[in-house]
Short mmCIF file of C-alpha atoms in Angstrom, two decimals:
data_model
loop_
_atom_site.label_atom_id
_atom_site.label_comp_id
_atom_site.label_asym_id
_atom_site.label_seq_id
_atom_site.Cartn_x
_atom_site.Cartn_y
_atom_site.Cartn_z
CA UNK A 1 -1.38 16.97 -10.57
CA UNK A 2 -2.87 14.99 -7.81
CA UNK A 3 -1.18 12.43 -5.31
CA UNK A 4 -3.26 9.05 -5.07
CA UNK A 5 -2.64 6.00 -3.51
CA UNK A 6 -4.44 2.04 -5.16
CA UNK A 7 -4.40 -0.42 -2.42
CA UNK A 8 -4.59 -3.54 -4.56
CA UNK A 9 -5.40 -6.78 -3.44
CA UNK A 10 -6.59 -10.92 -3.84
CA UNK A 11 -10.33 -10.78 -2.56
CA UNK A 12 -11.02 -8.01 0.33
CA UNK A 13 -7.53 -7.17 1.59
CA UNK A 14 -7.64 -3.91 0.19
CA UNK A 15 -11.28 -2.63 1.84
CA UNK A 16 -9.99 -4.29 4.78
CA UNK A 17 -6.87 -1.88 5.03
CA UNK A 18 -8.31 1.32 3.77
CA UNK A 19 -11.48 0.61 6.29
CA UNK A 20 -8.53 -0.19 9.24
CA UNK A 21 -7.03 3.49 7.96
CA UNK A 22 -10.06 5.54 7.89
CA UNK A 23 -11.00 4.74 11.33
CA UNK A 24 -7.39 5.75 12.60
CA UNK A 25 -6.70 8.46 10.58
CA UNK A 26 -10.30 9.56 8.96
CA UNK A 27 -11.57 9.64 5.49
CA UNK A 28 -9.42 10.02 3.22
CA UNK A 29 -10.62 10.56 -1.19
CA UNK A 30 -6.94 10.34 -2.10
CA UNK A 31 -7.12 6.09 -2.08
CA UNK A 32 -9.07 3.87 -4.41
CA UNK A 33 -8.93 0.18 -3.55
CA UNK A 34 -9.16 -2.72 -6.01
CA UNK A 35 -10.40 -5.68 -4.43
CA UNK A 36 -9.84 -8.53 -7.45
CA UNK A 37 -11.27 -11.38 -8.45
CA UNK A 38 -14.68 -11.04 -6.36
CA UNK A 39 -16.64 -12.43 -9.08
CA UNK A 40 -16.26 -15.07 -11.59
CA UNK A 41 -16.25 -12.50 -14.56
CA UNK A 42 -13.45 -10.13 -12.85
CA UNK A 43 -11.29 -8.83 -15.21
CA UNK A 44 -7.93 -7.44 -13.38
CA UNK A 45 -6.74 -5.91 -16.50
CA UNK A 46 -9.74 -4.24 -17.40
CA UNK A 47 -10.17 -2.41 -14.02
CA UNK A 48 -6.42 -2.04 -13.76
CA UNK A 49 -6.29 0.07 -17.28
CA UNK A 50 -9.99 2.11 -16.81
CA UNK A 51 -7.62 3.28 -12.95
CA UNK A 52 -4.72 3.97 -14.99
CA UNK A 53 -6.33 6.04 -18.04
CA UNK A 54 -8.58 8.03 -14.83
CA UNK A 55 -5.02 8.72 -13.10
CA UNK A 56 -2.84 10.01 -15.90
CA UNK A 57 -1.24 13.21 -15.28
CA UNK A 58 -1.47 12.53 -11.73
CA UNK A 59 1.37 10.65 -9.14
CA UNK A 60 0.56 7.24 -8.06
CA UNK A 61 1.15 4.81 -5.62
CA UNK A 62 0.13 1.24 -6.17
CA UNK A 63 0.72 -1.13 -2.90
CA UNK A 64 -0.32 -4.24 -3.68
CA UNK A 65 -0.51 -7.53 -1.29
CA UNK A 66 2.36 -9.76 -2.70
CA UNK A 67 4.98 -9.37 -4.35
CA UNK A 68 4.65 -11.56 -7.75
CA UNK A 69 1.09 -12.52 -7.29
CA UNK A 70 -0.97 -11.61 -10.23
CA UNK A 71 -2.16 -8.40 -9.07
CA UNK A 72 1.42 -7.16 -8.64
CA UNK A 73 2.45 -8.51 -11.80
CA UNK A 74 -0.51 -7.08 -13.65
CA UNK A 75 0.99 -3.70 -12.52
CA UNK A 76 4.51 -4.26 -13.29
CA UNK A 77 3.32 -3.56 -16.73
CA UNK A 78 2.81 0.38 -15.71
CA UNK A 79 6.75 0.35 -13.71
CA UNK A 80 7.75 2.56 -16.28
CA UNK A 81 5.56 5.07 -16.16
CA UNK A 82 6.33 8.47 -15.49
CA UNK A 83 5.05 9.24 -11.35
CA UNK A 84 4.48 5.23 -10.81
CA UNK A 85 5.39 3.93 -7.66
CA UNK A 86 4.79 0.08 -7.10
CA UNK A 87 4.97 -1.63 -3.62
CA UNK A 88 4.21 -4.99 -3.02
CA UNK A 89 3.59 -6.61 0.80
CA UNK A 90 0.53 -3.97 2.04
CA UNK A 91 0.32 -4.04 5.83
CA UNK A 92 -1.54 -1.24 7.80
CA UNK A 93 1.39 0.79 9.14
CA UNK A 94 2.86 0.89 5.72
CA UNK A 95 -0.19 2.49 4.97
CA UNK A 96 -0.92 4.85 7.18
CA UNK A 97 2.96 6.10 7.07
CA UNK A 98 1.84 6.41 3.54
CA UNK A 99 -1.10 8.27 3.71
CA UNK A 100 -0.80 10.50 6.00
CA UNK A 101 2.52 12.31 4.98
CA UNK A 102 1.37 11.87 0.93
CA UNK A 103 0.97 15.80 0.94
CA UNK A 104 3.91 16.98 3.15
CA UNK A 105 6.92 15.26 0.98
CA UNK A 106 8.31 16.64 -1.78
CA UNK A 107 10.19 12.84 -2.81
CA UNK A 108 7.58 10.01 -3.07
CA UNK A 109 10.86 7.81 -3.58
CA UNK A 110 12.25 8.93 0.10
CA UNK A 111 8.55 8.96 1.92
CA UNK A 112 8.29 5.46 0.21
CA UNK A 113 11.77 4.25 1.29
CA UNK A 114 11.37 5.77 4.59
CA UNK A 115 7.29 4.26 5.05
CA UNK A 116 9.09 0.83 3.83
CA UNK A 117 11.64 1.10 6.72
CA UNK A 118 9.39 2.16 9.55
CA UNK A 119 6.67 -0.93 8.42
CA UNK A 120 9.30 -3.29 8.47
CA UNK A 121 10.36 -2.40 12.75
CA UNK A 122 6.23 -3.07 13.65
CA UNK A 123 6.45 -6.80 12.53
CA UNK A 124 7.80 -8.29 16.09
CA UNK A 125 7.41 -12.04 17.24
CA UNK A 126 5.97 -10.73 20.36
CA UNK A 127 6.98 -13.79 22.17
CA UNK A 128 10.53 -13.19 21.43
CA UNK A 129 10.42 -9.24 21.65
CA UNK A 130 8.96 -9.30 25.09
CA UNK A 131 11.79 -12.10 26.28
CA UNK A 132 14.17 -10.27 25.37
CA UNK A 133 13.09 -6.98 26.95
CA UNK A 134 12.70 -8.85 30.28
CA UNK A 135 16.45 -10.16 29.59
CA UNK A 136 17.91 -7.26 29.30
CA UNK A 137 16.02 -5.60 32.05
CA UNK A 138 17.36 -8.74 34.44
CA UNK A 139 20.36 -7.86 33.41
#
């Protein structure tokens, strides 16, 4: 059983990301993007099921871009599959925190849960952040 991660995305988000991670971190052959609706005959639920049927018997992570936008909801249909992990709101250092520590976890739930928590402390409003770094060092 293999670990693999689908960035899954409206239009080029997901390129964008992986691209962003593989000149940080490298290549990496564990990630497969889905960039949808690119052309006018797209079919998300076609691509999303030939992924699936490619994947089974192996763990996956879906992060998708938003939470109840159609490519998130077109996964929703897999939640209850056995090793499915869905994440909606991609953003590169949930990503990275993602793939890099894939292979040394033994709990995708806690690596997720942990990834999740560490993403969410590298959104600042800089403006603010920085204001209130000089406050305190006024102080």
């Amino acid at each position: 059983m293999r670990r693999k991660i689908i960035l899954a995305s409206h239009g080029n988000f997901a390129t964008g990301i992986l691209s962003s991670l593989e000149l940080i971190c490298g290549k990496n052959d564990n990630i497969v993007t889905i960039d949808a609706y690119m052309t006018a005959d797209y079919n998300l639920n076609d691509e999303i099921s030939k992924i699936m049927n490619e994947n089974k018997g192996n763990e996956l992570i879906v992060v998708t871009d938003i939470f109840g936008g159609s490519v998130n909801n077109e996964f929703l249909n897999y939640i209850h599959t056995e090793n499915f992990y869905l994440i909606a709101g991609m953003n590169l250092p949930l990503v990275i925190e993602l793939a890099t520590q894939l292979e040394h976890t033994d709990s995708i739930t806690a690596l997720i849960k942990q990834a999740l928590e560490n993403s969410i402390m590298t959104i600042q409003f800089c403006n603010e952040t920085i204001q209130n770094e000089t406050e305190e060092e006024d102080f």
